[in-house]
Amino acid sequence: MQDYIVESVDKAIDLLMAVARKPNIGVTELAKKTGVTKSRAFRLLHTMEQRKIIKRTSESTYGLGEAMLVLGITASTQTDVIRLATPILEELCQRVNETVQLRIVDGLDALCIAKAEPSRDLRVHANVGRRRPLYAGSPKCLLAFQPQEFIDRCVPLKPPALTAHTPKSRAVILEELIKIRRQGYCVSRGEVSDHQVSCAAPVFALDNSVVATIHVVAPAFRIRESELEHIIRIATSAAQRLSRALGWSEEETAV
Amino acid sequence: MQDYIVESVDKAIDLLMAVARKPNIGVTELAKKTGVTKSRAFRLLHTMEQRKIIKRTSESTYGLGEAMLVLGITASTQTDVIRLATPILEELCQRVNETVQLRIVDGLDALCIAKAEPSRDLRVHANVGRRRPLYAGSPKCLLAFQPQEFIDRCVPLKPPALTAHTPKSRAVILEELIKIRRQGYCVSRGEVSDHQVSCAAPVFALDNSVVATIHVVAPAFRIRESELEHIIRIATSAAQRLSRALGWSEEETAV
DNA sequence: CCGCTTGTTTCGTTAAATGAAACGCATAAG
DNA sequence: CTTATGCGTTTCATTTAACGAAACAAGCGG
């Protein structure tokens, strides 16, 4: 045991994360992924299964369990970003009458952790839990404010072309990230999906790091330039309000 | 080690659940609650803290962490009840134009695990993660289909009177549970909050157990008897559709 | 029918995890 | 101001709980 870490618990968490990342696989493969022996993996998985942290999705594959769901829901009520964001997202949604999302960095992805949708018939559909690459579309806003070292790891040399408007090279993306940092928001016109426009604004924490981004996503055909500007303004203001609620205060501190 | 349970992991889960149930308390109190020594609790908590399963909410208190949030969100995308319920709840919400919820039993409470809200100005506000007692209002629907042994543990002899319409004794509640089982749904008129009407219908799993309930909640003043009947009909049908999606099939099996 | 997977079980070994007690540091009480 | 009591943290010697390797059972495909 090094430095107060209980290794079996640590390894159990490794396995849990592995199950989350790729469900419906068995003991052997999970053991391989996490670098533990098969018998150890079996015992740790068995322990978590008894407690419903994970469950069997078939006779010999695992997935996250019901206890995990309940704990996660409880976590969302205990987590400031979510608790404070919810009313802000709902108000923003109502004002722009389009779908809005809250995203954070998880691994190499932008993970949607909250959303609000207007009830108009034609709207972009959002899903809590859905992941998007950080290097294309409005998720770039989240990426732009991460440490350069992380950015370098994220952005591929040859980003896959999702649409005709997807940035075509690493250099272009890095260029855009600079622009995003300068102007304080990000706009995407069909970079991820055709006929879809989105914009995003950063949410700052106490230490001036960006912990999340607020996104507005809309069908391209009904967003003219002037409307887009309007949306950007209120989205940015919503993000600022959330930042302040998290304890951040505007200042021009040189880092 | 008994029966393939890794005790340190098991105890870590105990602590995790304790943190979830009552956040913002310290090592000593958590150790007491879970029946482990202070040093053990400290090490297990420290291990989970490093992995962001939990985090400090102050210098010496704990709460659920960001990894927990992400795992929970991932779990919700992997869990059938949620995945299948979401579109059904949204359609139901649109059709009744009122707030709808999905609830499950957790501990002694009815826990809201999903919701959909209409965008009309006056509506009942719902919150994923909010808990309600099982013995009053529409949550009784969830209770009615649990094992009798569990019901007996849940229902207090003298239930606290939340409003003038809260059932006043254990006997009355047990009577109502029988009625709910018979008619297959539950109606509450101001049992939990004045001026609030709700109804609920059970969602069945393969084994005919009730895994969740679908609730419709509305301001009392705009729900006449005939509207209520209409709401009950489509709520019940939504619950049935969800049951079938989960693999349940209607049958008159004597237990 | 055999070989190659799985997941599960056994068992002896050992180091990882533990409990008790000490420590330092607060705040509260005397 | 001093003492007492509570907290979180650290230490250390002890031992038991967790481990790895190997055997086992069961399923599948060739």
Coordinates of C-alpha atoms (C1' of nucleotides) in Angstrom, one line a residue:
Chain A
M1 CA 0.0 0.0 0.0
Q2 CA 1.5 3.3 -1.1
D3 CA 0.5 6.6 0.3
Y4 CA -2.8 5.6 1.8
I5 CA -4.2 4.2 -1.4
V6 CA -6.1 0.9 -0.8
E7 CA -5.1 -0.9 -3.9
S8 CA -8.0 -3.3 -4.2
V9 CA -10.4 -0.4 -4.1
D10 CA -8.3 1.5 -6.6
K11 CA -8.3 -1.5 -9.0
A12 CA -12.0 -1.9 -8.5
I13 CA -12.5 1.6 -9.7
D14 CA -10.3 0.9 -12.7
L15 CA -12.6 -2.0 -13.5
L16 CA -15.7 0.1 -12.9
M17 CA -14.4 2.8 -15.3
A18 CA -13.6 0.1 -17.8
V19 CA -17.2 -1.3 -17.6
A20 CA -18.5 2.2 -18.1
R21 CA -16.4 2.9 -21.1
K22 CA -17.2 -0.4 -22.8
P23 CA -20.1 -2.4 -21.4
N24 CA -21.1 -5.9 -22.5
I25 CA -17.7 -7.5 -22.2
G26 CA -16.5 -10.2 -19.9
V27 CA -14.1 -10.9 -17.1
T28 CA -11.1 -11.8 -19.3
E29 CA -11.3 -8.8 -21.5
L30 CA -11.8 -6.4 -18.5
A31 CA -8.9 -8.0 -16.7
K32 CA -6.7 -7.4 -19.8
K33 CA -7.8 -3.8 -20.1
T34 CA -7.1 -3.0 -16.5
G35 CA -4.0 -5.0 -16.2
V36 CA -5.1 -7.3 -13.4
T37 CA -5.2 -11.1 -13.2
K38 CA -8.4 -12.8 -14.2
S39 CA -9.1 -14.1 -10.7
R40 CA -8.6 -10.7 -9.2
A41 CA -10.9 -9.1 -11.7
F42 CA -13.5 -11.8 -11.1
R43 CA -13.5 -11.1 -7.4
L44 CA -13.6 -7.4 -7.7
L45 CA -16.4 -7.5 -10.3
H46 CA -18.3 -10.0 -8.2
T47 CA -18.1 -7.7 -5.1
M48 CA -19.5 -4.8 -7.1
E49 CA -22.1 -6.9 -8.6
Q50 CA -23.5 -8.0 -5.2
R51 CA -23.9 -4.3 -4.4
K52 CA -25.5 -3.6 -7.7
I53 CA -22.8 -1.1 -8.6
I54 CA -22.6 -3.2 -11.8
K55 CA -24.9 -5.9 -13.1
R56 CA -24.7 -8.7 -15.7
T57 CA -26.0 -7.8 -19.0
S58 CA -25.9 -11.4 -20.1
E59 CA -24.5 -14.6 -18.5
S60 CA -21.0 -13.4 -18.9
T61 CA -20.9 -9.7 -19.6
Y62 CA -21.2 -6.6 -17.4
G63 CA -22.8 -3.2 -17.4
L64 CA -23.3 -0.4 -14.9
G65 CA -25.9 -1.3 -12.3
E66 CA -28.8 0.3 -10.6
A67 CA -26.9 1.5 -7.5
M68 CA -24.7 3.3 -9.9
L69 CA -27.7 5.1 -11.4
V70 CA -29.0 6.1 -8.0
L71 CA -25.6 7.3 -6.9
G72 CA -25.1 9.3 -10.1
I73 CA -28.5 10.9 -9.7
T74 CA -27.7 11.8 -6.1
A75 CA -24.3 13.2 -7.3
S76 CA -26.1 15.4 -9.7
T77 CA -28.2 16.9 -6.9
Q78 CA -25.0 17.5 -4.9
T79 CA -22.9 19.0 -7.7
D80 CA -22.9 22.7 -7.9
V81 CA -22.4 23.0 -11.7
I82 CA -25.5 21.0 -12.3
R83 CA -27.7 22.4 -9.6
L84 CA -26.9 26.0 -10.5
A85 CA -27.0 25.4 -14.2
T86 CA -30.4 23.9 -14.4
P87 CA -32.5 27.0 -13.9
I88 CA -30.1 29.0 -16.1
L89 CA -30.4 26.5 -18.9
E90 CA -34.1 26.5 -18.7
E91 CA -34.4 30.3 -18.9
L92 CA -31.9 30.4 -21.8
C93 CA -33.9 27.7 -23.6
Q94 CA -37.1 29.6 -23.2
R95 CA -35.5 32.9 -24.4
V96 CA -33.9 31.5 -27.5
N97 CA -36.6 28.9 -28.0
E98 CA -33.9 26.3 -29.1
T99 CA -32.2 23.3 -27.5
V100 CA -29.5 24.1 -25.0
Q101 CA -26.8 21.9 -23.4
L102 CA -24.2 21.9 -20.7
R103 CA -21.0 20.1 -21.6
I104 CA -17.9 19.1 -19.7
V105 CA -14.6 17.5 -20.6
D106 CA -14.5 13.8 -19.9
G107 CA -11.6 11.8 -21.2
L108 CA -11.1 13.0 -24.8
D109 CA -14.7 13.9 -25.3
A110 CA -17.2 16.7 -24.6
L111 CA -19.9 15.0 -22.5
C112 CA -23.4 16.4 -22.3
I113 CA -24.4 16.5 -18.6
A114 CA -27.6 18.6 -18.7
K115 CA -29.9 20.0 -21.3
A116 CA -33.2 21.8 -21.9
E117 CA -35.4 21.6 -24.9
P118 CA -38.2 23.8 -26.1
S119 CA -41.4 22.1 -27.0
R120 CA -41.7 23.4 -30.5
D121 CA -42.0 20.6 -33.0
L122 CA -38.9 21.1 -35.0
R123 CA -35.8 21.3 -32.8
V124 CA -32.4 19.7 -32.4
H125 CA -32.7 16.7 -30.1
A126 CA -30.2 16.5 -27.3
N127 CA -29.2 13.6 -25.0
V128 CA -27.6 13.7 -21.5
G129 CA -24.7 11.3 -21.7
R130 CA -23.9 11.8 -25.3
R131 CA -20.3 12.3 -26.2
R132 CA -18.8 14.4 -29.0
P133 CA -15.2 14.9 -30.1
L134 CA -13.7 18.1 -28.7
Y135 CA -12.1 19.2 -31.9
A136 CA -15.1 20.0 -34.1
G137 CA -18.1 22.2 -33.8
S138 CA -19.1 24.1 -30.7
P139 CA -17.3 21.6 -28.4
K140 CA -14.1 23.4 -29.6
C141 CA -15.1 26.1 -27.1
L142 CA -14.5 23.6 -24.3
L143 CA -11.2 22.6 -25.8
A144 CA -10.0 26.1 -26.4
F145 CA -9.7 26.8 -22.7
Q146 CA -7.9 23.6 -21.7
P147 CA -4.1 23.5 -21.1
Q148 CA -2.1 23.5 -24.4
E149 CA -0.7 20.1 -23.5
F150 CA -4.2 18.6 -23.4
I151 CA -5.1 20.3 -26.6
D152 CA -2.2 18.8 -28.4
R153 CA -3.2 15.4 -27.3
C154 CA -6.8 15.9 -28.4
V155 CA -6.5 17.3 -31.8
P156 CA -5.7 14.7 -34.5
L157 CA -3.5 15.5 -37.4
K158 CA -6.2 14.5 -39.9
P159 CA -9.6 15.1 -38.3
P160 CA -12.3 13.0 -39.9
A161 CA -14.5 15.0 -42.2
L162 CA -18.0 14.7 -40.7
T163 CA -19.5 17.3 -43.1
A164 CA -18.2 19.6 -45.8
H165 CA -17.6 22.3 -43.1
T166 CA -15.6 20.2 -40.7
P167 CA -12.1 21.8 -40.2
K168 CA -9.7 19.9 -42.4
S169 CA -6.4 20.0 -40.6
R170 CA -4.9 20.3 -37.2
A171 CA -3.4 23.7 -38.0
V172 CA -6.9 25.1 -38.9
I173 CA -8.3 23.9 -35.6
L174 CA -5.5 25.4 -33.5
E175 CA -6.0 28.7 -35.4
E176 CA -9.7 28.6 -34.5
L177 CA -9.0 27.8 -30.9
I178 CA -7.0 31.0 -30.6
K179 CA -9.9 33.0 -32.1
I180 CA -12.3 31.4 -29.6
R181 CA -10.1 32.4 -26.7
R182 CA -9.9 35.9 -28.0
Q183 CA -13.6 36.5 -28.7
G184 CA -14.9 34.4 -25.7
Y185 CA -17.3 32.3 -27.6
C186 CA -17.5 29.8 -30.5
V187 CA -19.8 29.4 -33.5
S188 CA -20.2 26.3 -35.6
R189 CA -22.1 26.2 -38.9
G190 CA -22.6 22.7 -40.0
E191 CA -19.2 21.4 -38.8
V192 CA -20.6 18.3 -37.1
S193 CA -24.0 17.9 -38.8
D194 CA -25.2 19.6 -42.0
H195 CA -28.1 22.0 -41.5
Q196 CA -27.2 22.5 -37.9
V197 CA -25.9 25.7 -36.3
S198 CA -24.5 25.9 -32.8
C199 CA -22.7 28.3 -30.5
A200 CA -21.1 27.9 -27.1
A201 CA -19.8 30.0 -24.3
P202 CA -17.4 29.1 -21.5
V203 CA -18.3 28.7 -17.8
F204 CA -15.5 29.7 -15.5
A205 CA -14.7 28.4 -11.9
L206 CA -13.1 30.3 -9.1
D207 CA -9.6 29.6 -10.4
N208 CA -10.4 30.9 -13.9
S209 CA -10.4 27.5 -15.4
V210 CA -13.2 26.5 -17.7
V211 CA -15.3 23.8 -16.1
A212 CA -18.1 23.6 -18.7
T213 CA -19.6 25.2 -21.7
I214 CA -23.2 26.3 -22.5
H215 CA -24.3 25.4 -26.0
V216 CA -27.3 26.5 -28.1
V217 CA -28.1 24.2 -31.0
A218 CA -30.5 25.0 -33.8
P219 CA -31.6 24.0 -37.3
A220 CA -29.6 26.1 -39.7
F221 CA -32.4 27.3 -41.9
R222 CA -34.1 29.4 -39.3
I223 CA -31.0 31.1 -37.9
R224 CA -30.0 34.3 -39.8
E225 CA -26.8 36.2 -39.0
S226 CA -28.7 38.7 -36.8
E227 CA -30.5 36.0 -34.8
L228 CA -27.2 34.2 -34.3
E229 CA -25.7 37.3 -32.8
H230 CA -28.6 37.7 -30.5
I231 CA -28.3 34.1 -29.4
I232 CA -24.6 34.4 -28.8
R233 CA -25.2 37.5 -26.6
I234 CA -27.7 35.8 -24.3
A235 CA -25.8 32.5 -24.3
T236 CA -22.7 34.3 -23.2
S237 CA -24.5 36.2 -20.6
A238 CA -26.1 32.9 -19.3
A239 CA -22.6 31.4 -19.1
Q240 CA -21.3 34.4 -17.2
R241 CA -24.2 34.2 -14.7
L242 CA -23.4 30.6 -14.1
S243 CA -19.7 31.4 -13.7
R244 CA -20.6 34.0 -11.0
A245 CA -22.9 31.6 -9.3
L246 CA -19.9 29.2 -9.0
G247 CA -17.9 31.9 -7.3
W248 CA -16.0 33.3 -10.3
S249 CA -15.5 37.0 -10.6
E250 CA -14.5 38.8 -13.7
E251 CA -10.9 40.1 -13.6
E252 CA -8.1 40.7 -16.0
T253 CA -5.5 38.7 -14.1
A254 CA -2.4 38.0 -16.1
V255 CA -1.5 34.3 -15.6
Chain B
M1 CA -12.6 -13.2 2.7
Q2 CA -16.0 -14.9 2.5
D3 CA -17.6 -16.1 -0.7
Y4 CA -15.5 -14.0 -3.2
I5 CA -16.4 -10.7 -1.6
V6 CA -13.4 -8.3 -1.4
E7 CA -14.1 -6.8 2.0
S8 CA -12.2 -3.5 1.5
V9 CA -14.2 -2.8 -1.7
D10 CA -17.4 -3.8 0.1
K11 CA -16.6 -1.4 2.9
A12 CA -15.7 1.3 0.5
I13 CA -19.1 1.0 -1.1
D14 CA -20.7 1.3 2.4
L15 CA -18.8 4.5 2.9
L16 CA -19.8 5.7 -0.6
M17 CA -23.4 5.1 0.1
A18 CA -23.1 6.8 3.5
V19 CA -21.6 9.9 1.8
A20 CA -24.5 9.9 -0.8
R21 CA -27.1 9.6 1.9
K22 CA -25.6 12.3 4.1
P23 CA -23.0 14.5 2.5
N24 CA -21.0 17.2 4.3
I25 CA -19.9 15.1 7.2
G26 CA -16.4 14.0 8.2
V27 CA -14.3 10.8 8.7
T28 CA -15.3 10.1 12.3
E29 CA -19.0 10.3 11.7
L30 CA -18.8 8.2 8.5
A31 CA -16.7 5.6 10.3
K32 CA -19.3 5.4 13.0
K33 CA -22.2 5.1 10.5
T34 CA -20.5 2.3 8.6
G35 CA -19.0 0.5 11.5
V36 CA -15.4 0.7 10.5
T37 CA -12.4 2.1 12.4
K38 CA -11.5 5.7 11.8
S39 CA -8.2 4.8 10.2
R40 CA -9.8 2.4 7.8
A41 CA -12.5 4.9 6.9
F42 CA -9.8 7.5 6.3
R43 CA -7.9 5.3 3.9
L44 CA -10.9 4.1 1.9
L45 CA -12.2 7.7 1.6
H46 CA -8.8 8.9 0.6
T47 CA -8.6 6.3 -2.1
M48 CA -12.0 7.3 -3.5
E49 CA -11.1 10.9 -3.2
Q50 CA -8.0 10.5 -5.4
R51 CA -10.2 9.0 -8.1
K52 CA -12.8 11.8 -7.8
I53 CA -15.4 9.3 -6.8
I54 CA -15.9 11.6 -3.8
K55 CA -14.6 15.0 -3.1
R56 CA -14.1 17.3 -0.2
T57 CA -16.9 19.8 0.3
S58 CA -14.8 21.6 3.0
E59 CA -11.5 20.9 4.7
S60 CA -13.0 18.0 6.5
T61 CA -16.3 16.9 4.9
Y62 CA -17.1 14.8 1.9
G63 CA -19.6 14.7 -0.9
L64 CA -20.0 12.8 -4.1
G65 CA -17.4 13.7 -6.8
E66 CA -17.3 14.4 -10.4
A67 CA -16.4 10.8 -11.5
M68 CA -19.5 9.7 -9.7
L69 CA -21.5 12.2 -11.8
V70 CA -20.0 11.0 -15.0
L71 CA -20.5 7.3 -14.1
G72 CA -24.1 8.0 -13.1
I73 CA -24.8 9.7 -16.4
T74 CA -23.2 6.9 -18.3
A75 CA -25.3 4.4 -16.2
S76 CA -28.4 6.2 -17.3
T77 CA -27.6 5.7 -20.9
Q78 CA -26.9 2.0 -20.2
T79 CA -30.0 1.4 -18.2
D80 CA -33.1 0.1 -20.1
V81 CA -35.7 1.6 -17.9
I82 CA -34.4 5.1 -18.5
R83 CA -33.4 4.7 -22.1
L84 CA -36.8 3.3 -23.0
A85 CA -38.8 5.6 -20.7
T86 CA -37.5 8.9 -22.0
P87 CA -39.4 9.0 -25.3
I88 CA -42.5 7.6 -23.7
L89 CA -42.4 10.3 -21.0
E90 CA -41.9 13.0 -23.5
E91 CA -44.8 11.9 -25.6
L92 CA -47.0 11.5 -22.5
C93 CA -46.0 15.0 -21.4
Q94 CA -46.9 16.4 -24.7
R95 CA -50.3 14.7 -24.7
V96 CA -51.4 15.7 -21.2
N97 CA -49.5 19.0 -21.3
E98 CA -48.5 18.5 -17.7
T99 CA -45.4 17.5 -15.8
V100 CA -44.6 13.7 -15.8
Q101 CA -42.1 11.7 -13.7
L102 CA -40.6 8.3 -13.5
R103 CA -40.0 7.0 -10.0
I104 CA -38.4 3.9 -8.5
V105 CA -38.0 2.6 -5.0
D106 CA -34.7 3.5 -3.3
G107 CA -34.3 2.7 0.4
L108 CA -37.6 3.8 1.9
D109 CA -38.3 6.5 -0.7
A110 CA -39.8 7.0 -4.1
L111 CA -36.9 8.5 -6.1
C112 CA -37.5 10.5 -9.2
I113 CA -35.1 9.3 -11.9
A114 CA -36.5 11.0 -15.0
K115 CA -39.0 13.7 -15.9
A116 CA -40.5 15.7 -18.7
E117 CA -42.1 19.1 -18.3
P118 CA -44.3 21.0 -20.7
S119 CA -43.3 24.6 -21.4
R120 CA -46.5 26.2 -20.3
D121 CA -46.0 28.8 -17.7
L122 CA -48.0 27.3 -14.9
R123 CA -46.9 23.8 -14.2
V124 CA -45.7 21.6 -11.3
H125 CA -42.0 21.7 -11.1
A126 CA -40.2 18.3 -10.9
N127 CA -36.6 17.4 -10.0
V128 CA -34.6 14.4 -10.9
G129 CA -33.1 13.1 -7.6
R130 CA -35.9 14.3 -5.4
R131 CA -37.2 11.8 -2.9
R132 CA -40.8 11.4 -1.5
P133 CA -42.2 9.1 1.1
L134 CA -43.8 6.0 -0.4
Y135 CA -46.8 6.1 1.8
A136 CA -48.6 9.3 0.7
G137 CA -49.8 10.6 -2.6
S138 CA -49.1 9.0 -6.0
P139 CA -45.9 7.2 -4.7
K140 CA -48.3 4.8 -3.0
C141 CA -48.7 3.3 -6.4
L142 CA -45.0 2.2 -6.2
L143 CA -45.5 0.9 -2.7
A144 CA -48.7 -1.0 -3.5
F145 CA -46.8 -3.5 -5.7
Q146 CA -43.9 -4.2 -3.3
P147 CA -43.7 -7.3 -1.1
Q148 CA -46.0 -7.0 1.9
E149 CA -43.0 -7.4 4.2
F150 CA -41.5 -4.2 2.7
I151 CA -44.8 -2.4 2.9
D152 CA -45.1 -3.1 6.6
R153 CA -41.6 -1.7 7.2
C154 CA -42.4 1.5 5.2
V155 CA -45.8 2.6 6.5
P156 CA -45.6 4.4 9.8
L157 CA -48.3 3.9 12.4
K158 CA -48.9 7.7 12.5
P159 CA -48.0 9.2 9.1
P160 CA -47.2 12.9 9.4
A161 CA -50.1 15.0 8.1
L162 CA -48.6 17.0 5.2
T163 CA -52.0 18.4 4.2
A164 CA -55.6 18.0 5.2
H165 CA -55.9 15.2 2.7
T166 CA -52.9 13.1 3.8
P167 CA -54.1 9.6 4.9
K168 CA -54.3 9.7 8.7
S169 CA -53.5 6.2 9.7
R170 CA -51.7 3.1 8.8
A171 CA -55.0 1.2 8.3
V172 CA -56.3 3.7 5.8
I173 CA -53.1 3.5 3.8
L174 CA -53.1 -0.3 3.7
E175 CA -56.8 -0.1 2.6
E176 CA -55.8 2.2 -0.3
L177 CA -52.9 0.0 -1.4
I178 CA -55.4 -2.8 -1.9
K179 CA -57.6 -0.5 -4.0
I180 CA -54.6 0.5 -6.1
R181 CA -53.6 -3.0 -6.8
R182 CA -57.1 -3.8 -7.8
Q183 CA -57.7 -0.9 -10.2
G184 CA -54.1 -0.8 -11.5
Y185 CA -53.5 2.9 -10.9
C186 CA -53.4 5.5 -8.2
V187 CA -54.9 9.0 -7.8
S188 CA -53.9 11.6 -5.2
R189 CA -55.8 14.8 -4.6
G190 CA -53.7 17.1 -2.5
E191 CA -52.3 14.4 -0.3
V192 CA -48.8 15.7 -0.4
S193 CA -49.3 19.3 -1.5
D194 CA -52.5 21.3 -1.4
H195 CA -53.8 22.3 -4.8
Q196 CA -51.9 19.5 -6.5
V197 CA -53.4 16.5 -8.2
S198 CA -51.4 13.5 -9.3
C199 CA -51.9 10.0 -10.7
A200 CA -49.5 7.1 -11.2
A201 CA -49.4 3.8 -13.1
P202 CA -47.1 0.9 -12.5
V203 CA -44.4 -0.3 -14.9
F204 CA -43.8 -4.1 -14.9
A205 CA -40.7 -6.1 -15.6
L206 CA -40.4 -9.5 -17.1
D207 CA -41.0 -11.2 -13.7
N208 CA -44.2 -9.2 -13.1
S209 CA -42.5 -7.1 -10.4
V210 CA -43.1 -3.4 -10.5
V211 CA -39.8 -1.6 -11.3
A212 CA -41.1 1.9 -11.6
T213 CA -44.1 4.1 -11.8
I214 CA -45.1 6.8 -14.2
H215 CA -46.6 9.9 -12.6
V216 CA -48.6 12.8 -14.0
V217 CA -48.7 15.9 -11.7
A218 CA -50.8 18.9 -12.2
P219 CA -52.3 22.0 -10.5
A220 CA -55.6 20.9 -9.0
F221 CA -57.7 23.9 -10.3
R222 CA -57.4 22.9 -13.9
I223 CA -58.1 19.2 -13.5
R224 CA -61.8 18.3 -13.5
E225 CA -63.0 14.7 -13.0
S226 CA -63.4 14.0 -16.7
E227 CA -59.9 15.3 -17.5
L228 CA -58.5 13.3 -14.7
E229 CA -60.0 10.1 -16.2
H230 CA -58.5 11.0 -19.5
I231 CA -55.1 11.5 -18.0
I232 CA -55.3 8.2 -16.1
R233 CA -56.1 6.4 -19.3
I234 CA -53.1 7.7 -21.3
A235 CA -50.8 7.4 -18.3
T236 CA -51.7 3.8 -17.8
S237 CA -51.3 3.1 -21.5
A238 CA -47.8 4.8 -21.4
A239 CA -46.9 2.6 -18.4
Q240 CA -48.0 -0.4 -20.3
R241 CA -46.0 0.4 -23.4
L242 CA -42.9 0.9 -21.2
S243 CA -43.6 -2.4 -19.5
R244 CA -43.8 -4.2 -22.9
A245 CA -40.6 -2.5 -24.1
L246 CA -39.0 -4.0 -21.0
G247 CA -40.1 -7.5 -22.1
W248 CA -43.2 -7.8 -19.9
S249 CA -46.3 -9.3 -21.4
E250 CA -49.8 -9.1 -20.1
E251 CA -51.0 -12.3 -18.5
E252 CA -53.3 -13.4 -15.7
T253 CA -50.8 -15.5 -13.8
A254 CA -51.9 -16.4 -10.3
V255 CA -48.9 -15.9 -8.0
Chain C
dC1 C1' -13.7 -35.4 -31.0
dC2 C1' -10.3 -32.2 -29.9
dG3 C1' -8.5 -27.7 -29.0
dC4 C1' -9.4 -23.1 -27.5
dT5 C1' -12.1 -20.1 -25.6
dT6 C1' -14.8 -18.6 -21.8
dG7 C1' -16.1 -18.1 -16.4
dT8 C1' -15.4 -20.2 -11.9
dT9 C1' -13.0 -22.4 -8.0
dT10 C1' -9.3 -24.0 -5.1
dC11 C1' -5.3 -23.3 -2.2
dG12 C1' -0.9 -22.0 -0.2
dT13 C1' 1.8 -17.7 0.2
dT14 C1' 2.6 -13.1 1.3
dA15 C1' 2.4 -8.5 1.3
dA16 C1' -1.4 -5.4 1.6
dA17 C1' -4.7 -3.8 4.6
dT18 C1' -5.7 -3.3 9.1
dG19 C1' -6.5 -1.6 14.4
dA20 C1' -4.7 0.7 18.1
dA21 C1' -2.4 4.3 19.6
dA22 C1' 0.1 8.4 19.1
dC23 C1' 0.3 13.1 17.0
dG24 C1' -0.7 17.8 15.9
dC25 C1' -4.1 21.1 15.6
dA26 C1' -8.1 23.2 16.1
dT27 C1' -12.0 25.1 19.0
dA28 C1' -14.4 25.1 23.5
dA29 C1' -14.3 25.1 28.4
dG30 C1' -12.5 26.2 32.7
Chain D
dC1 C1' -4.1 31.7 29.7
dT2 C1' -4.4 26.8 30.4
dT3 C1' -6.7 22.5 29.9
dA4 C1' -9.7 19.4 27.7
dT5 C1' -11.9 17.4 24.0
dG6 C1' -12.7 16.8 19.5
dC7 C1' -11.1 16.4 14.9
dG8 C1' -8.2 14.5 10.8
dT9 C1' -3.9 12.4 10.0
dT10 C1' 0.2 9.4 10.7
dT11 C1' 2.8 5.6 12.3
dC12 C1' 3.9 0.8 13.0
dA13 C1' 3.8 -4.0 14.2
dT14 C1' 0.5 -7.8 13.3
dT15 C1' -2.2 -10.8 10.7
dT16 C1' -5.6 -11.8 7.9
dA17 C1' -7.7 -10.8 3.8
dA18 C1' -6.4 -10.5 -0.9
dC19 C1' -3.8 -12.5 -4.2
dG20 C1' -1.6 -15.4 -8.5
dA21 C1' -1.2 -19.5 -10.5
dA22 C1' -3.1 -23.4 -11.8
dA23 C1' -6.8 -26.5 -12.1
dC24 C1' -11.6 -27.1 -13.4
dA25 C1' -16.1 -26.9 -16.0
dA26 C1' -18.6 -25.6 -19.8
dG27 C1' -19.5 -24.0 -24.4
dC28 C1' -18.3 -23.4 -29.2
dG29 C1' -16.2 -24.1 -33.8
dG30 C1' -13.5 -26.7 -36.7

